[in-house]
């Protein structure tokens, strides 16, 4: 397929028509020097890539979105479908290409390309297929946007974020995995549902692997600034440990259930990744549990595992990792999660 321009012109005479449409204001001062526009590339326009592109578009986070996929027809169809919504959205240039060079000079490259789980399949099972794709995709993406921040979404996201870090040659603060930002949202939803609250008032983190060995940080959950477990204890309100474990199990099994029911997950990851794009590109310095190089944090000393920790995100990517108090048990579970990831990583030979 030809490289497809964003095609918002009216044809060769488009500019002339536009100029005759508006009468210039007499004595108007020249426009101020324009600030650089924000470009986001979304690589892979499947269920996940399109949910992300759609959410980013709706939230007006980019001046330009470049879509990339190997399926030329689907790609063009998705581009046109989004362009046809222009009248209802913030003005954004949308382009689509099978050529990675269309992502040139991106501020943020979001990678969602690759195989997804079939019902019952674990994320780690996708590794060999998606690692092969990454070897082809990441070097040209990194070469085209040497200053970009790379946000990995394809699964298994933690190990593939490590692969992308190695293949890109970028400093680790500029290669981030969407990690457990999504699991934490599932967690907050379930807690809020249990207590009949607004999920936005629940501060709660899932950290570690985006997958079966994730860790729920019960000890630091707070609602409206009130630490929940100590509040319940002070009020002598009984809670069963197995209720907490059940909520965490529902988080871990959430994706499996959605995949069994509808074939894939999309909307929640779309919002999750858009929230990361906002924090990064708007320099929000917000804290998100995302997959980062975890070596040296929370007693994780061996190897170079990428897994989710509460990280502060801003315009230069990962600004730092928050020092949340973990109980001994939580720290141990996190170190076990790191071991699980390292075992998989050690089979890669990157
Ligand atoms: N990290 C997370 O929280 C989540 C991750 N995922 C992962 O996201 C990935 C994508 O999932 P879906 O969108 O549902 O899959 P999908 O099958 O709908 O889309 C994958 C897309 O990748 C494209 N693709 C394949 N090779 C490519 C290449 N070399 N260059 C560019 N595009 C290429 C395909 O043509 C297809 O359009 C999967 O690995 C899935 O497990 C899904 C949901 C949440
Ligand atoms: C598929 C996946 O990783 C998720 O929805 O959590």
mmCIF file of C-alpha atoms and ligand atoms in Angstrom:
data_model
loop_
_atom_site.group_PDB
_atom_site.id
_atom_site.type_symbol
_atom_site.label_atom_id
_atom_site.label_comp_id
_atom_site.label_asym_id
_atom_site.label_seq_id
_atom_site.Cartn_x
_atom_site.Cartn_y
_atom_site.Cartn_z
ATOM 1 C CA UNK A 1 0.000 0.000 0.000
ATOM 2 C CA UNK A 2 1.116 3.503 -0.721
ATOM 3 C CA UNK A 3 1.979 5.698 2.176
ATOM 4 C CA UNK A 4 -1.338 7.401 2.905
ATOM 5 C CA UNK A 5 -1.237 11.049 3.841
ATOM 6 C CA UNK A 6 -3.682 12.381 6.381
ATOM 7 C CA UNK A 7 -5.616 13.727 3.419
ATOM 8 C CA UNK A 8 -7.512 16.533 5.042
ATOM 9 C CA UNK A 9 -6.887 18.795 1.994
ATOM 10 C CA UNK A 10 -9.551 19.632 -0.564
ATOM 11 C CA UNK A 11 -7.374 18.597 -3.524
ATOM 12 C CA UNK A 12 -4.727 20.598 -5.402
ATOM 13 C CA UNK A 13 -6.770 23.809 -5.158
ATOM 14 C CA UNK A 14 -7.649 23.278 -1.500
ATOM 15 C CA UNK A 15 -5.384 26.025 -0.188
ATOM 16 C CA UNK A 16 -6.666 28.587 -2.713
ATOM 17 C CA UNK A 17 -10.249 27.785 -1.790
ATOM 18 C CA UNK A 18 -9.439 28.122 1.913
ATOM 19 C CA UNK A 19 -7.767 31.491 1.296
ATOM 20 C CA UNK A 20 -10.726 32.880 -0.596
ATOM 21 C CA UNK A 21 -13.029 31.680 2.153
ATOM 22 C CA UNK A 22 -11.781 34.052 4.840
ATOM 23 C CA UNK A 23 -11.005 37.756 4.404
ATOM 24 C CA UNK A 24 -7.795 38.640 6.254
ATOM 25 C CA UNK A 25 -8.145 41.148 9.120
ATOM 26 C CA UNK A 26 -6.485 44.454 8.208
ATOM 27 C CA UNK A 27 -3.347 45.239 10.230
ATOM 28 C CA UNK A 28 -3.335 41.865 11.984
ATOM 29 C CA UNK A 29 -0.044 40.962 13.641
ATOM 30 C CA UNK A 30 1.765 37.885 12.329
ATOM 31 C CA UNK A 31 1.005 34.643 14.153
ATOM 32 C CA UNK A 32 3.290 33.781 17.087
ATOM 33 C CA UNK A 33 5.955 31.173 16.354
ATOM 34 C CA UNK A 34 4.005 27.912 16.495
ATOM 35 C CA UNK A 35 4.896 25.497 19.226
ATOM 36 C CA UNK A 36 5.908 22.031 18.062
ATOM 37 C CA UNK A 37 2.990 19.720 17.507
ATOM 38 C CA UNK A 38 2.597 16.475 19.451
ATOM 39 C CA UNK A 39 2.844 13.269 17.451
ATOM 40 C CA UNK A 40 1.788 9.868 18.764
ATOM 41 C CA UNK A 41 2.336 6.688 16.750
ATOM 42 C CA UNK A 42 0.224 3.623 17.392
ATOM 43 C CA UNK A 43 1.814 0.452 16.009
ATOM 44 C CA UNK A 44 -0.771 -2.310 15.545
ATOM 45 C CA UNK A 45 -4.354 -1.320 14.767
ATOM 46 C CA UNK A 46 -6.140 -4.333 16.227
ATOM 47 C CA UNK A 47 -8.661 -4.160 19.052
ATOM 48 C CA UNK A 48 -6.165 -2.657 21.476
ATOM 49 C CA UNK A 49 -4.426 -0.202 19.123
ATOM 50 C CA UNK A 50 -7.748 1.200 17.954
ATOM 51 C CA UNK A 51 -9.188 1.522 21.475
ATOM 52 C CA UNK A 52 -6.042 3.472 22.399
ATOM 53 C CA UNK A 53 -6.139 5.650 19.264
ATOM 54 C CA UNK A 54 -9.822 6.365 19.779
ATOM 55 C CA UNK A 55 -9.378 7.382 23.426
ATOM 56 C CA UNK A 56 -6.355 9.556 22.647
ATOM 57 C CA UNK A 57 -8.325 11.241 19.885
ATOM 58 C CA UNK A 58 -11.371 11.858 22.046
ATOM 59 C CA UNK A 59 -9.202 13.351 24.777
ATOM 60 C CA UNK A 60 -7.328 15.614 22.347
ATOM 61 C CA UNK A 61 -3.895 14.406 23.487
ATOM 62 C CA UNK A 62 -2.138 14.655 20.095
ATOM 63 C CA UNK A 63 -1.970 16.958 17.081
ATOM 64 C CA UNK A 64 -1.034 13.992 14.926
ATOM 65 C CA UNK A 65 -1.677 10.265 15.207
ATOM 66 C CA UNK A 66 0.270 7.916 12.918
ATOM 67 C CA UNK A 67 -1.222 4.433 12.632
ATOM 68 C CA UNK A 68 0.967 1.526 11.506
ATOM 69 C CA UNK A 69 0.064 -2.089 10.773
ATOM 70 C CA UNK A 70 1.002 -4.858 8.331
ATOM 71 C CA UNK A 71 -2.622 -5.316 7.251
ATOM 72 C CA UNK A 72 -2.928 -2.535 4.659
ATOM 73 C CA UNK A 73 -6.670 -2.810 4.075
ATOM 74 C CA UNK A 74 -7.670 -2.857 7.720
ATOM 75 C CA UNK A 75 -5.260 -0.008 8.354
ATOM 76 C CA UNK A 76 -6.793 2.227 5.687
ATOM 77 C CA UNK A 77 -10.295 1.288 6.816
ATOM 78 C CA UNK A 78 -9.513 2.231 10.414
ATOM 79 C CA UNK A 79 -7.901 5.521 9.348
ATOM 80 C CA UNK A 80 -10.893 6.529 7.238
ATOM 81 C CA UNK A 81 -13.367 5.526 9.929
ATOM 82 C CA UNK A 82 -11.586 7.747 12.480
ATOM 83 C CA UNK A 83 -11.208 10.611 9.992
ATOM 84 C CA UNK A 84 -14.944 10.501 9.347
ATOM 85 C CA UNK A 85 -15.486 11.471 12.989
ATOM 86 C CA UNK A 86 -13.509 14.712 12.525
ATOM 87 C CA UNK A 87 -16.572 16.915 12.964
ATOM 88 C CA UNK A 88 -17.061 15.638 16.504
ATOM 89 C CA UNK A 89 -13.468 15.620 17.719
ATOM 90 C CA UNK A 90 -10.548 17.947 18.519
ATOM 91 C CA UNK A 91 -8.641 18.640 15.270
ATOM 92 C CA UNK A 92 -6.053 15.889 14.804
ATOM 93 C CA UNK A 93 -4.134 14.803 11.724
ATOM 94 C CA UNK A 94 -4.533 11.049 11.253
ATOM 95 C CA UNK A 95 -2.238 9.123 8.929
ATOM 96 C CA UNK A 96 -1.821 5.432 8.223
ATOM 97 C CA UNK A 97 1.029 3.464 6.706
ATOM 98 C CA UNK A 98 2.556 0.010 6.535
ATOM 99 C CA UNK A 99 5.916 1.748 6.584
ATOM 100 C CA UNK A 100 7.550 2.361 9.978
ATOM 101 C CA UNK A 101 9.131 5.541 8.590
ATOM 102 C CA UNK A 102 5.705 7.199 8.899
ATOM 103 C CA UNK A 103 6.326 7.295 12.665
ATOM 104 C CA UNK A 104 9.344 9.596 12.187
ATOM 105 C CA UNK A 105 9.913 12.123 15.020
ATOM 106 C CA UNK A 106 7.133 10.803 17.248
ATOM 107 C CA UNK A 107 6.892 12.100 20.799
ATOM 108 C CA UNK A 108 5.352 8.815 21.913
ATOM 109 C CA UNK A 109 5.412 5.424 20.173
ATOM 110 C CA UNK A 110 2.801 2.992 21.481
ATOM 111 C CA UNK A 111 3.382 -0.640 20.473
ATOM 112 C CA UNK A 112 0.332 -2.934 20.452
ATOM 113 C CA UNK A 113 1.212 -5.141 17.473
ATOM 114 C CA UNK A 114 1.299 -8.877 17.842
ATOM 115 C CA UNK A 115 -0.487 -12.049 18.791
ATOM 116 C CA UNK A 116 -3.099 -12.019 21.524
ATOM 117 C CA UNK A 117 -4.247 -14.769 23.885
ATOM 118 C CA UNK A 118 -6.868 -17.291 22.925
ATOM 119 C CA UNK A 119 -9.320 -18.146 25.738
ATOM 120 C CA UNK A 120 -7.458 -19.764 28.657
ATOM 121 C CA UNK A 121 -3.974 -19.007 27.273
ATOM 122 C CA UNK A 122 -1.497 -17.169 29.548
ATOM 123 C CA UNK A 123 0.201 -13.938 28.469
ATOM 124 C CA UNK A 124 3.660 -15.526 28.859
ATOM 125 C CA UNK A 125 2.712 -18.077 26.216
ATOM 126 C CA UNK A 126 2.768 -15.313 23.551
ATOM 127 C CA UNK A 127 6.421 -14.536 24.116
ATOM 128 C CA UNK A 128 8.163 -16.355 21.253
ATOM 129 C CA UNK A 129 5.717 -15.097 18.589
ATOM 130 C CA UNK A 130 5.773 -11.494 19.737
ATOM 131 C CA UNK A 131 9.482 -11.397 20.429
ATOM 132 C CA UNK A 132 10.134 -12.243 16.764
ATOM 133 C CA UNK A 133 7.923 -9.319 15.720
ATOM 134 C CA UNK A 134 9.742 -6.985 18.089
ATOM 135 C CA UNK A 135 13.091 -7.820 16.466
ATOM 136 C CA UNK A 136 11.678 -6.477 13.202
ATOM 137 C CA UNK A 137 9.736 -3.522 14.569
ATOM 138 C CA UNK A 138 11.703 -1.941 17.393
ATOM 139 C CA UNK A 139 15.002 -1.067 15.601
ATOM 140 C CA UNK A 140 13.345 0.991 12.819
ATOM 141 C CA UNK A 141 10.930 2.615 15.275
ATOM 142 C CA UNK A 142 13.807 3.637 17.548
ATOM 143 C CA UNK A 143 15.940 4.865 14.642
ATOM 144 C CA UNK A 144 13.082 7.015 13.298
ATOM 145 C CA UNK A 145 12.335 8.667 16.650
ATOM 146 C CA UNK A 146 15.568 8.623 18.656
ATOM 147 C CA UNK A 147 14.174 11.019 21.290
ATOM 148 C CA UNK A 148 10.801 9.334 21.690
ATOM 149 C CA UNK A 149 9.282 7.569 24.661
ATOM 150 C CA UNK A 150 8.305 3.995 23.858
ATOM 151 C CA UNK A 151 5.230 2.612 25.541
ATOM 152 C CA UNK A 152 4.850 -1.147 25.174
ATOM 153 C CA UNK A 153 1.427 -2.795 25.424
ATOM 154 C CA UNK A 154 1.834 -6.109 23.525
ATOM 155 C CA UNK A 155 1.984 -9.171 25.776
ATOM 156 C CA UNK A 156 3.718 -10.465 27.743
ATOM 157 C CA UNK A 157 4.180 -6.786 28.401
ATOM 158 C CA UNK A 158 6.903 -6.929 31.080
ATOM 159 C CA UNK A 159 9.266 -9.192 29.146
ATOM 160 C CA UNK A 160 8.567 -7.393 25.854
ATOM 161 C CA UNK A 161 9.337 -4.042 27.501
ATOM 162 C CA UNK A 162 12.724 -5.509 28.428
ATOM 163 C CA UNK A 163 13.146 -6.723 24.816
ATOM 164 C CA UNK A 164 12.211 -3.263 23.481
ATOM 165 C CA UNK A 165 14.676 -1.619 25.879
ATOM 166 C CA UNK A 166 17.506 -3.865 24.658
ATOM 167 C CA UNK A 167 16.624 -3.527 20.957
ATOM 168 C CA UNK A 168 16.106 0.243 21.058
ATOM 169 C CA UNK A 169 19.300 1.114 22.919
ATOM 170 C CA UNK A 170 17.274 3.820 24.731
ATOM 171 C CA UNK A 171 17.914 4.777 28.350
ATOM 172 C CA UNK A 172 15.546 2.844 30.628
ATOM 173 C CA UNK A 173 13.501 5.929 31.597
ATOM 174 C CA UNK A 174 12.241 6.129 27.991
ATOM 175 C CA UNK A 175 10.987 2.537 27.635
ATOM 176 C CA UNK A 176 7.863 1.865 29.672
ATOM 177 C CA UNK A 177 5.389 -1.025 29.762
ATOM 178 C CA UNK A 178 1.687 -0.343 30.371
ATOM 179 C CA UNK A 179 2.071 -2.972 33.110
ATOM 180 C CA UNK A 180 -0.383 -3.073 36.010
ATOM 181 C CA UNK A 181 -1.912 0.359 35.396
ATOM 182 C CA UNK A 182 -4.814 -1.671 34.000
ATOM 183 C CA UNK A 183 -4.834 -4.291 36.799
ATOM 184 C CA UNK A 184 -4.857 -1.433 39.340
ATOM 185 C CA UNK A 185 -7.903 0.054 37.655
ATOM 186 C CA UNK A 186 -9.636 -3.343 37.824
ATOM 187 C CA UNK A 187 -8.626 -3.509 41.523
ATOM 188 C CA UNK A 188 -9.969 -0.020 42.265
ATOM 189 C CA UNK A 189 -13.205 -0.828 40.465
ATOM 190 C CA UNK A 190 -13.738 -4.021 42.495
ATOM 191 C CA UNK A 191 -12.959 -2.327 45.834
ATOM 192 C CA UNK A 192 -15.222 0.607 44.956
ATOM 193 C CA UNK A 193 -17.968 -1.785 43.906
ATOM 194 C CA UNK A 194 -17.578 -3.744 47.161
ATOM 195 C CA UNK A 195 -17.797 -0.582 49.301
ATOM 196 C CA UNK A 196 -20.258 1.278 47.032
ATOM 197 C CA UNK A 197 -17.811 4.112 46.327
ATOM 198 C CA UNK A 198 -16.382 6.002 43.362
ATOM 199 C CA UNK A 199 -13.322 4.137 41.983
ATOM 200 C CA UNK A 200 -11.558 7.487 41.533
ATOM 201 C CA UNK A 201 -11.573 7.921 45.335
ATOM 202 C CA UNK A 202 -9.853 4.584 45.862
ATOM 203 C CA UNK A 203 -6.055 4.670 45.886
ATOM 204 C CA UNK A 204 -4.809 1.146 45.404
ATOM 205 C CA UNK A 205 -1.990 -0.507 43.527
ATOM 206 C CA UNK A 206 -1.351 -3.844 41.944
ATOM 207 C CA UNK A 207 2.371 -4.161 41.214
ATOM 208 C CA UNK A 208 4.750 -6.814 39.825
ATOM 209 C CA UNK A 209 3.962 -8.862 36.742
ATOM 210 C CA UNK A 210 1.033 -7.863 34.530
ATOM 211 C CA UNK A 211 -0.189 -11.399 34.864
ATOM 212 C CA UNK A 212 -0.603 -14.296 37.185
ATOM 213 C CA UNK A 213 2.120 -13.383 39.735
ATOM 214 C CA UNK A 214 0.930 -9.791 40.322
ATOM 215 C CA UNK A 215 0.919 -8.422 43.878
ATOM 216 C CA UNK A 216 -1.975 -6.574 45.566
ATOM 217 C CA UNK A 217 -0.759 -3.891 47.980
ATOM 218 C CA UNK A 218 -3.507 -4.189 50.582
ATOM 219 C CA UNK A 219 -1.473 -2.453 53.278
ATOM 220 C CA UNK A 220 -1.423 0.884 51.421
ATOM 221 C CA UNK A 221 -5.006 1.113 50.158
ATOM 222 C CA UNK A 222 -6.757 4.304 51.090
ATOM 223 C CA UNK A 223 -10.172 5.759 50.353
ATOM 224 C CA UNK A 224 -10.471 9.537 50.412
ATOM 225 C CA UNK A 225 -7.176 9.688 52.329
ATOM 226 C CA UNK A 226 -8.264 7.096 54.948
ATOM 227 C CA UNK A 227 -6.025 3.988 55.097
ATOM 228 C CA UNK A 228 -8.596 1.242 54.726
ATOM 229 C CA UNK A 229 -7.212 -1.762 56.605
ATOM 230 C CA UNK A 230 -6.185 0.200 59.717
ATOM 231 C CA UNK A 231 -9.534 2.032 59.628
ATOM 232 C CA UNK A 232 -11.440 -1.260 59.624
ATOM 233 C CA UNK A 233 -9.249 -2.561 62.453
ATOM 234 C CA UNK A 234 -9.734 0.617 64.536
ATOM 235 C CA UNK A 235 -13.492 0.439 64.036
ATOM 236 C CA UNK A 236 -13.303 -3.248 64.906
ATOM 237 C CA UNK A 237 -15.040 -4.059 61.642
ATOM 238 C CA UNK A 238 -14.289 -7.655 60.759
ATOM 239 C CA UNK A 239 -12.981 -8.411 57.298
ATOM 240 C CA UNK A 240 -12.051 -11.804 56.066
ATOM 241 C CA UNK A 241 -8.635 -12.347 54.530
ATOM 242 C CA UNK A 242 -10.268 -14.566 51.956
ATOM 243 C CA UNK A 243 -12.507 -11.632 50.838
ATOM 244 C CA UNK A 244 -9.338 -9.688 50.031
ATOM 245 C CA UNK A 245 -7.806 -12.678 48.267
ATOM 246 C CA UNK A 246 -11.008 -13.136 46.284
ATOM 247 C CA UNK A 247 -10.834 -9.532 45.037
ATOM 248 C CA UNK A 248 -7.216 -9.998 43.933
ATOM 249 C CA UNK A 249 -8.133 -13.271 42.236
ATOM 250 C CA UNK A 250 -10.888 -11.446 40.353
ATOM 251 C CA UNK A 251 -8.305 -8.899 39.173
ATOM 252 C CA UNK A 252 -5.989 -11.650 37.903
ATOM 253 C CA UNK A 253 -8.840 -13.547 36.284
ATOM 254 C CA UNK A 254 -10.526 -10.415 34.912
ATOM 255 C CA UNK A 255 -8.707 -10.470 31.575
ATOM 256 C CA UNK A 256 -9.249 -14.233 31.157
ATOM 257 C CA UNK A 257 -12.969 -13.748 31.724
ATOM 258 C CA UNK A 258 -13.303 -10.880 29.240
ATOM 259 C CA UNK A 259 -11.299 -12.843 26.638
ATOM 260 C CA UNK A 260 -13.528 -15.895 27.188
ATOM 261 C CA UNK A 261 -16.640 -13.735 26.787
ATOM 262 C CA UNK A 262 -15.761 -11.337 23.961
ATOM 263 C CA UNK A 263 -12.505 -12.691 22.521
ATOM 264 C CA UNK A 264 -10.176 -9.871 23.557
ATOM 265 C CA UNK A 265 -9.916 -6.929 25.981
ATOM 266 C CA UNK A 266 -9.905 -3.398 24.602
ATOM 267 C CA UNK A 267 -11.818 -0.555 26.264
ATOM 268 C CA UNK A 268 -10.090 -0.592 29.662
ATOM 269 C CA UNK A 269 -6.598 -0.864 28.136
ATOM 270 C CA UNK A 270 -7.552 2.021 25.801
ATOM 271 C CA UNK A 271 -8.319 4.286 28.765
ATOM 272 C CA UNK A 272 -5.357 2.976 30.740
ATOM 273 C CA UNK A 273 -2.849 3.785 27.997
ATOM 274 C CA UNK A 274 -4.449 7.164 27.264
ATOM 275 C CA UNK A 275 -3.978 8.062 30.948
ATOM 276 C CA UNK A 276 -0.275 7.199 30.607
ATOM 277 C CA UNK A 277 0.015 9.229 27.381
ATOM 278 C CA UNK A 278 -1.532 12.229 29.153
ATOM 279 C CA UNK A 279 0.825 11.997 32.151
ATOM 280 C CA UNK A 280 3.858 11.705 29.870
ATOM 281 C CA UNK A 281 3.075 14.240 27.163
ATOM 282 C CA UNK A 282 1.483 16.832 29.450
ATOM 283 C CA UNK A 283 4.255 16.374 32.034
ATOM 284 C CA UNK A 284 1.694 15.602 34.744
ATOM 285 C CA UNK A 285 4.217 13.952 37.097
ATOM 286 C CA UNK A 286 1.459 11.563 38.168
ATOM 287 C CA UNK A 287 2.154 8.211 39.740
ATOM 288 C CA UNK A 288 1.180 5.097 37.786
ATOM 289 C CA UNK A 289 2.012 1.448 38.376
ATOM 290 C CA UNK A 290 3.872 0.723 35.129
ATOM 291 C CA UNK A 291 6.556 -1.639 33.977
ATOM 292 C CA UNK A 292 10.009 -0.157 34.561
ATOM 293 C CA UNK A 293 13.525 -1.464 35.047
ATOM 294 C CA UNK A 294 13.054 -2.678 38.632
ATOM 295 C CA UNK A 295 16.636 -3.536 39.534
ATOM 296 C CA UNK A 296 17.606 -1.928 42.848
ATOM 297 C CA UNK A 297 14.070 -1.229 44.050
ATOM 298 C CA UNK A 298 12.231 -3.029 46.867
ATOM 299 C CA UNK A 299 14.969 -5.611 47.339
ATOM 300 C CA UNK A 300 15.000 -6.702 43.678
ATOM 301 C CA UNK A 301 18.703 -7.163 43.134
ATOM 302 C CA UNK A 302 19.327 -9.863 40.536
ATOM 303 C CA UNK A 303 19.168 -9.423 36.761
ATOM 304 C CA UNK A 304 17.355 -6.676 34.875
ATOM 305 C CA UNK A 305 13.652 -7.417 35.247
ATOM 306 C CA UNK A 306 10.983 -5.033 33.990
ATOM 307 C CA UNK A 307 7.877 -5.140 36.150
ATOM 308 C CA UNK A 308 5.362 -2.702 37.523
ATOM 309 C CA UNK A 309 6.250 -0.369 40.369
ATOM 310 C CA UNK A 310 4.530 2.906 41.288
ATOM 311 C CA UNK A 311 6.439 5.277 39.009
ATOM 312 C CA UNK A 312 6.207 9.012 38.488
ATOM 313 C CA UNK A 313 5.683 9.840 34.796
ATOM 314 C CA UNK A 314 6.448 13.085 32.997
ATOM 315 C CA UNK A 315 7.772 14.497 29.726
ATOM 316 C CA UNK A 316 11.057 12.616 29.999
ATOM 317 C CA UNK A 317 9.355 9.318 30.772
ATOM 318 C CA UNK A 318 9.956 7.661 34.137
ATOM 319 C CA UNK A 319 11.037 10.346 36.601
ATOM 320 C CA UNK A 320 11.387 8.044 39.606
ATOM 321 C CA UNK A 321 9.888 5.206 41.615
ATOM 322 C CA UNK A 322 7.797 5.930 44.704
ATOM 323 C CA UNK A 323 8.962 4.458 47.961
ATOM 324 C CA UNK A 324 5.682 2.949 49.230
ATOM 325 C CA UNK A 325 5.895 0.987 52.465
ATOM 326 C CA UNK A 326 5.454 -2.721 51.696
ATOM 327 C CA UNK A 327 4.802 -5.323 54.358
ATOM 328 C CA UNK A 328 7.328 -8.140 54.538
ATOM 329 C CA UNK A 329 4.859 -10.433 52.807
ATOM 330 C CA UNK A 330 4.178 -7.933 49.987
ATOM 331 C CA UNK A 331 7.927 -7.408 49.421
ATOM 332 C CA UNK A 332 8.437 -11.185 49.287
ATOM 333 C CA UNK A 333 5.624 -11.622 46.764
ATOM 334 C CA UNK A 334 7.101 -8.835 44.622
ATOM 335 C CA UNK A 335 10.522 -10.492 44.654
ATOM 336 C CA UNK A 336 8.880 -13.792 43.643
ATOM 337 C CA UNK A 337 7.114 -11.994 40.780
ATOM 338 C CA UNK A 338 10.499 -10.594 39.661
ATOM 339 C CA UNK A 339 11.918 -14.146 39.718
ATOM 340 C CA UNK A 340 9.067 -15.401 37.502
ATOM 341 C CA UNK A 341 9.810 -12.675 34.968
ATOM 342 C CA UNK A 342 13.571 -13.209 35.112
ATOM 343 C CA UNK A 343 13.142 -16.921 34.459
ATOM 344 C CA UNK A 344 11.256 -16.118 31.254
ATOM 345 C CA UNK A 345 13.735 -13.390 30.295
ATOM 346 C CA UNK A 346 16.671 -15.744 30.742
ATOM 347 C CA UNK A 347 15.308 -17.925 27.916
ATOM 348 C CA UNK A 348 15.414 -15.009 25.459
ATOM 349 C CA UNK A 349 19.086 -14.556 24.795
ATOM 350 C CA UNK A 350 18.594 -10.861 23.924
HETATM 351 N N1 LIG B 1 -0.684 -4.853 28.282
HETATM 352 C C1 LIG B 1 -2.000 -4.986 28.393
HETATM 353 O O1 LIG B 1 -2.584 -4.644 29.427
HETATM 354 C C2 LIG B 1 -2.770 -5.553 27.266
HETATM 355 C C3 LIG B 1 -2.091 -6.115 26.203
HETATM 356 N N2 LIG B 1 -2.774 -6.686 25.174
HETATM 357 C C4 LIG B 1 -1.949 -7.241 24.100
HETATM 358 O O2 LIG B 1 -1.984 -6.366 22.980
HETATM 359 C C5 LIG B 1 -1.668 -7.108 21.806
HETATM 360 C C6 LIG B 1 -2.683 -6.788 20.712
HETATM 361 O O3 LIG B 1 -3.958 -7.271 21.062
HETATM 362 P P1 LIG B 1 -5.193 -7.058 20.072
HETATM 363 O O4 LIG B 1 -5.187 -5.679 19.561
HETATM 364 O O5 LIG B 1 -6.391 -7.585 20.757
HETATM 365 O O6 LIG B 1 -4.778 -8.047 18.890
HETATM 366 P P2 LIG B 1 -5.276 -7.982 17.364
HETATM 367 O O7 LIG B 1 -5.034 -9.317 16.787
HETATM 368 O O8 LIG B 1 -6.657 -7.416 17.316
HETATM 369 O O9 LIG B 1 -4.298 -6.902 16.711
HETATM 370 C C7 LIG B 1 -2.926 -7.111 16.519
HETATM 371 C C8 LIG B 1 -2.539 -6.264 15.342
HETATM 372 O O10 LIG B 1 -1.115 -6.325 15.189
HETATM 373 C C9 LIG B 1 -0.861 -6.253 13.800
HETATM 374 N N3 LIG B 1 0.506 -6.650 13.493
HETATM 375 C C10 LIG B 1 1.028 -7.897 13.450
HETATM 376 N N4 LIG B 1 2.329 -7.835 13.092
HETATM 377 C C11 LIG B 1 2.635 -6.528 12.923
HETATM 378 C C12 LIG B 1 3.820 -5.827 12.558
HETATM 379 N N5 LIG B 1 4.970 -6.461 12.306
HETATM 380 N N6 LIG B 1 3.767 -4.471 12.470
HETATM 381 C C13 LIG B 1 2.618 -3.822 12.715
HETATM 382 N N7 LIG B 1 1.465 -4.437 13.056
HETATM 383 C C14 LIG B 1 1.482 -5.774 13.162
HETATM 384 C C15 LIG B 1 -1.924 -7.158 13.200
HETATM 385 O O11 LIG B 1 -2.097 -6.965 11.806
HETATM 386 C C16 LIG B 1 -3.147 -6.736 14.012
HETATM 387 O O12 LIG B 1 -3.860 -5.682 13.401
HETATM 388 C C17 LIG B 1 -1.649 -8.588 22.233
HETATM 389 O O13 LIG B 1 -0.319 -9.000 22.453
HETATM 390 C C18 LIG B 1 -2.436 -8.560 23.536
HETATM 391 O O14 LIG B 1 -2.132 -9.648 24.376
HETATM 392 C C19 LIG B 1 -4.129 -6.699 25.139
HETATM 393 C C20 LIG B 1 -4.860 -6.124 26.150
HETATM 394 C C21 LIG B 1 -4.244 -5.543 27.316
HETATM 395 C C1 LIG B 2 -5.087 -9.055 27.777
HETATM 396 C C2 LIG B 2 -4.541 -8.364 28.927
HETATM 397 O O1 LIG B 2 -3.353 -8.360 29.155
HETATM 398 C C3 LIG B 2 -5.437 -7.675 29.818
HETATM 399 O O2 LIG B 2 -6.545 -7.290 29.445
HETATM 400 O O3 LIG B 2 -5.070 -7.515 30.996
#
